[in-house]
GROMACS .gro file of C-alpha atoms in nm:
model
  309
    1MET     CA    1  16.299   8.373  16.617
    2GLU     CA    2  16.592   8.326  16.384
    3THR     CA    3  16.535   8.310  16.010
    4GLU     CA    4  16.608   7.937  15.992
    5GLU     CA    5  16.362   7.868  16.274
    6ILE     CA    6  16.095   8.071  16.095
    7LEU     CA    7  16.140   7.884  15.768
    8ALA     CA    8  16.151   7.549  15.948
    9TRP     CA    9  15.823   7.623  16.127
   10GLU     CA   10  15.657   7.724  15.800
   11ARG     CA   11  15.780   7.411  15.621
   12LYS     CA   12  15.647   7.197  15.905
   13TRP     CA   13  15.293   7.335  15.890
   14ARG     CA   14  15.261   7.444  15.528
   15VAL     CA   15  15.084   7.125  15.411
   16LEU     CA   16  14.823   7.163  15.685
   17ALA     CA   17  14.780   7.532  15.601
   18ALA     CA   18  14.749   7.454  15.229
   19GLY     CA   19  14.486   7.189  15.299
   20ALA     CA   20  14.293   7.433  15.516
   21ALA     CA   21  14.315   7.697  15.242
   22SER     CA   22  14.173   7.449  14.990
   23LEU     CA   23  13.883   7.371  15.224
   24ALA     CA   24  13.817   7.740  15.285
   25ALA     CA   25  13.814   7.799  14.908
   26ILE     CA   26  13.570   7.525  14.804
   27ALA     CA   27  13.353   7.476  15.115
   28PRO     CA   28  13.119   7.774  15.051
   29ILE     CA   29  13.055   7.649  14.697
   30VAL     CA   30  13.012   7.284  14.802
   31ALA     CA   31  12.762   7.398  15.068
   32LEU     CA   32  12.533   7.523  14.791
   33PHE     CA   33  12.483   7.180  14.632
   34PRO     CA   34  12.271   7.014  14.906
   35VAL     CA   35  12.024   7.305  14.900
   36ALA     CA   36  12.036   7.375  14.527
   37GLY     CA   37  11.699   7.211  14.459
   38ILE     CA   38  11.521   7.371  14.754
   39THR     CA   39  11.308   7.663  14.641
   40ALA     CA   40  11.209   7.944  14.871
   41PRO     CA   41  10.840   7.984  14.953
   42LYS     CA   42  10.647   8.226  14.737
   43HIS     CA   43  10.466   8.385  15.032
   44ASP     CA   44  10.606   8.567  15.333
   45ASN     CA   45  10.481   8.308  15.578
   46ASP     CA   46  10.696   8.153  15.852
   47LEU     CA   47  10.469   7.850  15.857
   48LEU     CA   48  10.560   7.777  15.497
   49ASP     CA   49  10.926   7.821  15.585
   50LEU     CA   50  10.891   7.580  15.873
   51TYR     CA   51  10.737   7.306  15.660
   52ARG     CA   52  11.001   7.367  15.397
   53ILE     CA   53  11.284   7.330  15.651
   54ASN     CA   54  11.130   7.012  15.791
   55GLY     CA   55  11.105   6.860  15.446
   56HIS     CA   56  11.476   6.911  15.377
   57ARG     CA   57  11.632   6.861  15.720
   58SER     CA   58  11.931   6.652  15.615
   59SER     CA   59  12.016   6.876  15.319
   60LEU     CA   60  12.004   7.192  15.527
   61LEU     CA   61  12.213   7.040  15.806
   62THR     CA   62  12.471   6.916  15.556
   63SER     CA   63  12.498   7.260  15.398
   64THR     CA   64  12.531   7.423  15.742
   65ILE     CA   65  12.807   7.185  15.854
   66VAL     CA   66  13.005   7.229  15.531
   67SER     CA   67  12.986   7.609  15.565
   68ALA     CA   68  13.109   7.585  15.923
   69ILE     CA   69  13.399   7.363  15.818
   70GLY     CA   70  13.501   7.629  15.567
   71LEU     CA   71  13.502   7.896  15.838
   72ILE     CA   72  13.711   7.683  16.073
   73ALA     CA   73  13.957   7.613  15.791
   74ALA     CA   74  13.978   7.988  15.725
   75SER     CA   75  14.087   8.042  16.086
   76VAL     CA   76  14.381   7.803  16.033
   77VAL     CA   77  14.480   7.985  15.715
   78LEU     CA   78  14.467   8.331  15.871
   79TYR     CA   79  14.669   8.225  16.175
   80TYR     CA   80  14.940   8.064  15.959
   81LEU     CA   81  14.962   8.376  15.745
   82TYR     CA   82  14.965   8.594  16.057
   83ARG     CA   83  15.262   8.400  16.196
   84ALA     CA   84  15.447   8.443  15.868
   85VAL     CA   85  15.376   8.818  15.869
   86ARG     CA   86  15.482   8.862  16.232
   87ALA     CA   87  15.816   8.690  16.166
   88ARG     CA   88  15.899   8.924  15.877
   89LYS     CA   89  15.753   9.260  15.973
   90PRO     CA   90  16.013   9.496  16.123
   91ASP     CA   91  15.754   9.665  16.344
   92PRO     CA   92  15.594   9.449  16.613
   93VAL     CA   93  15.259   9.297  16.514
   94SER     CA   94  14.995   9.283  16.784
   95PRO     CA   95  14.918   8.931  16.912
   96ALA     CA   96  14.553   9.039  16.913
   97ILE     CA   97  14.548   8.997  16.535
   98GLY     CA   98  14.640   8.632  16.573
   99ALA     CA   99  14.371   8.586  16.837
  100LEU     CA  100  14.109   8.753  16.617
  101SER     CA  101  14.212   8.531  16.326
  102ILE     CA  102  14.111   8.227  16.530
  103VAL     CA  103  13.821   8.355  16.739
  104GLY     CA  104  13.624   8.529  16.462
  105PRO     CA  105  13.583   8.241  16.214
  106ILE     CA  106  13.530   7.979  16.486
  107LEU     CA  107  13.266   8.195  16.655
  108ALA     CA  108  13.083   8.238  16.325
  109ALA     CA  109  13.111   7.864  16.253
  110VAL     CA  110  12.971   7.757  16.590
  111THR     CA  111  12.685   8.005  16.560
  112THR     CA  112  12.603   7.878  16.211
  113ILE     CA  113  12.582   7.518  16.332
  114VAL     CA  114  12.378   7.604  16.643
  115ALA     CA  115  12.127   7.818  16.454
  116GLY     CA  116  12.089   7.557  16.179
  117TYR     CA  117  12.043   7.274  16.427
  118PHE     CA  118  11.775   7.451  16.629
  119GLN     CA  119  11.589   7.554  16.315
  120VAL     CA  120  11.576   7.195  16.195
  121LYS     CA  121  11.486   7.066  16.539
  122GLY     CA  122  11.216   7.330  16.589
  123SER     CA  123  11.058   7.264  16.251
  124HIS     CA  124  11.050   6.890  16.314
  125THR     CA  125  10.899   6.938  16.661
  126PHE     CA  126  10.627   7.164  16.527
  127VAL     CA  127  10.534   6.946  16.230
  128SER     CA  128  10.535   6.631  16.444
  129SER     CA  129  10.290   6.792  16.686
  130MET     CA  130  10.040   6.862  16.408
  131PRO     CA  131   9.785   6.603  16.284
  132ARG     CA  132   9.904   6.391  15.994
  133ARG     CA  133   9.787   6.521  15.659
  134ASN     CA  134   9.833   6.423  15.299
  135ALA     CA  135   9.968   6.670  15.044
  136PRO     CA  136   9.636   6.838  14.951
  137GLN     CA  137   9.537   6.867  15.317
  138THR     CA  138   9.876   7.018  15.403
  139LEU     CA  139   9.841   7.279  15.129
  140GLN     CA  140   9.494   7.366  15.253
  141PHE     CA  141   9.622   7.395  15.609
  142LEU     CA  142   9.907   7.622  15.505
  143SER     CA  143   9.672   7.851  15.316
  144THR     CA  144   9.414   7.872  15.595
  145ALA     CA  145   9.642   7.873  15.902
  146SER     CA  146   9.546   8.106  16.183
  147GLN     CA  147   9.763   8.391  16.306
  148GLN     CA  148   9.830   8.199  16.626
  149GLN     CA  149   9.966   7.901  16.433
  150ILE     CA  150  10.185   8.130  16.223
  151ALA     CA  151  10.311   8.301  16.540
  152THR     CA  152  10.396   7.960  16.688
  153ALA     CA  153  10.594   7.873  16.376
  154THR     CA  154  10.774   8.207  16.396
  155HIS     CA  155  10.875   8.126  16.752
  156TYR     CA  156  11.022   7.792  16.646
  157ILE     CA  157  11.240   7.931  16.366
  158LYS     CA  158  11.306   8.294  16.461
  159ASP     CA  159  11.201   8.417  16.803
  160ALA     CA  160  11.330   8.146  17.035
  161SER     CA  161  11.610   8.250  17.271
  162GLN     CA  162  11.875   8.048  17.088
  163PHE     CA  163  11.798   8.232  16.764
  164GLN     CA  164  11.813   8.569  16.936
  165VAL     CA  165  12.155   8.485  17.078
  166ALA     CA  166  12.273   8.356  16.739
  167GLY     CA  167  12.140   8.674  16.578
  168TYR     CA  168  12.392   8.877  16.780
  169VAL     CA  169  12.683   8.637  16.814
  170GLY     CA  170  12.689   8.527  16.449
  171PRO     CA  171  12.726   8.876  16.296
  172ALA     CA  172  12.979   8.965  16.567
  173GLY     CA  173  13.188   8.662  16.469
  174LEU     CA  174  13.172   8.758  16.101
  175LEU     CA  175  13.273   9.115  16.189
  176VAL     CA  176  13.576   8.992  16.384
  177PHE     CA  177  13.662   8.755  16.099
  178ALA     CA  178  13.642   9.039  15.846
  179PHE     CA  179  13.857   9.268  16.064
  180ALA     CA  180  14.126   9.002  16.102
  181LEU     CA  181  14.112   8.929  15.728
  182VAL     CA  182  14.173   9.295  15.645
  183LEU     CA  183  14.469   9.327  15.883
  184VAL     CA  184  14.634   9.001  15.779
  185SER     CA  185  14.587   9.065  15.406
  186LEU     CA  186  14.719   9.421  15.432
  187ASN     CA  187  15.028   9.325  15.631
  188ALA     CA  188  15.098   9.019  15.414
  189MET     CA  189  15.094   9.248  15.111
  190ARG     CA  190  15.328   9.495  15.280
  191VAL     CA  191  15.594   9.238  15.370
  192GLY     CA  192  15.571   9.070  15.029
  193LEU     CA  193  15.409   8.737  15.120
  194VAL     CA  194  15.128   8.790  14.869
  195THR     CA  195  15.097   8.996  14.555
  196ARG     CA  196  14.913   9.325  14.557
  197LEU     CA  197  14.622   9.173  14.367
  198ILE     CA  198  14.573   8.891  14.619
  199GLY     CA  199  14.601   9.132  14.911
  200ILE     CA  200  14.335   9.360  14.762
  201VAL     CA  201  14.107   9.062  14.694
  202GLY     CA  202  14.141   8.963  15.061
  203ILE     CA  203  14.036   9.312  15.172
  204VAL     CA  204  13.737   9.316  14.935
  205LEU     CA  205  13.638   8.970  15.059
  206ALA     CA  206  13.641   9.101  15.416
  207VAL     CA  207  13.409   9.386  15.318
  208ALA     CA  208  13.176   9.138  15.148
  209GLN     CA  209  13.149   8.940  15.474
  210VAL     CA  210  13.010   9.244  15.655
  211PHE     CA  211  12.814   9.401  15.368
  212PRO     CA  212  12.685   9.110  15.156
  213LEU     CA  213  12.605   9.315  14.847
  214PHE     CA  214  12.703   9.017  14.631
  215PRO     CA  215  12.778   8.647  14.695
  216PRO     CA  216  13.145   8.621  14.796
  217TYR     CA  217  13.192   8.264  14.670
  218VAL     CA  218  13.410   8.357  14.373
  219LEU     CA  219  13.628   8.587  14.586
  220GLN     CA  220  13.672   8.315  14.848
  221LEU     CA  221  13.765   8.062  14.582
  222PHE     CA  222  14.020   8.299  14.430
  223PHE     CA  223  14.173   8.427  14.755
  224PHE     CA  224  14.207   8.103  14.949
  225GLY     CA  225  14.292   7.911  14.631
  226ALA     CA  226  14.581   8.150  14.568
  227LEU     CA  227  14.701   8.107  14.926
  228THR     CA  228  14.706   7.731  14.870
  229PHE     CA  229  14.961   7.777  14.592
  230PHE     CA  230  15.161   8.027  14.799
  231PHE     CA  231  15.183   7.790  15.096
  232LEU     CA  232  15.293   7.499  14.875
  233GLY     CA  233  15.544   7.714  14.683
  234ARG     CA  234  15.363   7.654  14.353
  235TRP     CA  235  15.266   8.005  14.251
  236PRO     CA  236  15.268   8.013  13.865
  237ASN     CA  237  15.457   8.343  13.829
  238GLY     CA  238  15.720   8.251  14.085
  239LEU     CA  239  15.701   8.246  14.462
  240PRO     CA  240  15.746   8.586  14.630
  241PRO     CA  241  16.103   8.611  14.766
  242ALA     CA  242  15.977   8.680  15.119
  243TRP     CA  243  15.871   8.315  15.151
  244GLU     CA  244  16.224   8.193  15.071
  245THR     CA  245  16.433   8.451  15.258
  246GLY     CA  246  16.224   8.480  15.574
  247THR     CA  247  16.254   8.859  15.561
  248ALA     CA  248  16.024   9.137  15.444
  249GLN     CA  249  16.059   9.198  15.071
  250PRO     CA  250  15.759   9.400  14.950
  251TRP     CA  251  15.616   9.300  14.616
  252PRO     CA  252  15.726   9.552  14.349
  253SER     CA  253  15.473   9.777  14.182
  254ARG     CA  254  15.359   9.717  13.824
  255GLN     CA  255  15.580   9.998  13.698
  256ALA     CA  256  15.887   9.852  13.870
  257MET     CA  257  15.812   9.506  13.731
  258ALA     CA  258  15.766   9.648  13.381
  259GLU     CA  259  16.099   9.833  13.403
  260GLN     CA  260  16.268   9.515  13.524
  261ARG     CA  261  16.131   9.316  13.228
  262VAL     CA  262  16.256   9.584  12.988
  263ARG     CA  263  16.605   9.570  13.143
  264GLN     CA  264  16.607   9.191  13.117
  265ARG     CA  265  16.516   9.204  12.747
  266ARG     CA  266  16.788   9.460  12.679
  267GLY     CA  267  17.041   9.281  12.894
  268ASP     CA  268  17.101   9.591  13.106
  269PRO     CA  269  17.248   9.539  13.454
  270GLU     CA  270  17.034   9.603  13.759
  271PRO     CA  271  17.067   9.960  13.889
  272GLU     CA  272  17.286   9.986  14.196
  273PRO     CA  273  17.136  10.151  14.503
  274GLU     CA  274  17.237  10.512  14.537
  275SER     CA  275  17.501  10.574  14.802
  276GLU     CA  276  17.444  10.846  15.053
  277PRO     CA  277  17.646  11.164  14.982
  278GLU     CA  278  17.938  11.219  15.213
  279GLN     CA  279  17.883  11.498  15.456
  280GLU     CA  280  18.129  11.781  15.426
  281GLU     CA  281  18.313  11.878  15.738
  282GLU     CA  282  18.152  12.178  15.893
  283ARG     CA  283  18.388  12.474  15.905
  284VAL     CA  284  18.354  12.672  16.222
  285PRO     CA  285  18.530  13.006  16.271
  286ALA     CA  286  18.817  12.993  16.514
  287GLY     CA  287  18.664  13.248  16.746
  288VAL     CA  288  18.354  13.038  16.796
  289ASP     CA  289  18.556  12.742  16.923
  290ALA     CA  290  18.737  12.961  17.171
  291ALA     CA  291  18.416  13.120  17.291
  292LEU     CA  292  18.253  12.782  17.346
  293GLY     CA  293  18.558  12.645  17.523
  294ARG     CA  294  18.626  12.381  17.258
  295PRO     CA  295  18.978  12.293  17.147
  296GLN     CA  296  19.072  12.438  16.815
  297HIS     CA  297  19.151  12.212  16.521
  298PRO     CA  298  19.529  12.172  16.462
  299SER     CA  299  19.495  12.294  16.105
  300SER     CA  300  19.353  12.625  16.225
  301LYS     CA  301  19.660  12.676  16.449
  302LYS     CA  302  19.893  12.614  16.155
  303ARG     CA  303  19.707  12.870  15.948
  304LYS     CA  304  19.744  13.124  16.229
  305ARG     CA  305  20.120  13.064  16.250
  306LYS     CA  306  20.158  13.114  15.875
  307ARG     CA  307  19.973  13.441  15.893
  308ARG     CA  308  20.196  13.569  16.178
  309ARG     CA  309  20.507  13.494  15.974
   0.00000   0.00000   0.00000
């Protein structure tokens, strides 16, 4: 694609990409609000979990759907950024990265919705099959439930076939999403579409998806929020030149930026790129040319004539 075609395509879809980036930034945080007042059970008992899920079905489903929307929006963002990287990177970028950018988040989103739906449905089916009880009777039942009843509850919210499938497909989708996020962030940083800080945050966010050592909500808000400003051309410190030129222009290092600011304050001109030194003409002895069957240089013949005189 020509540079003008690249920039035209990005201008056409940048509002959609920016909207998707905004959704991907805030959706994980918004998904926490419906379940904020739901406390986890104090005992390790799946029967308690099941009654808890049934009592907050709508809130849990709402939270699940919002989280899935955020993942789908992230797939749009990654694919848009992948297209921008591919158009600027001198070396060919594998189309598999673009496919992973779409498949990974969508796979994780679908698995999240399916698992959440069957948990809510299973809890409601189980509770509806039990005799009606008031609050004190329910508490007594939960505290005196048999092992068979607890095993039945476990089947409804953990051991059913749909949960076993989701237990494999969901993490696989998150792993693919994280892999695509690392590759896209790294290449976007190399061609100058994002700053080094934003690129590093994207890589750390990908690691947090696979190894959830801490909640990644703040990282998601920062990373996708920054991409929103990049896509709209509203980055506070100035848009990276690669977005305007359509070519790869890596973001300068901190040292280079500091030196540039010092030159601007002093009013010094920008340093000119060093020209390559001219190669000196290789001098070959006359006998070597004759031995190799190459014609001798005219200047060497003149020197021979002068010597004979």
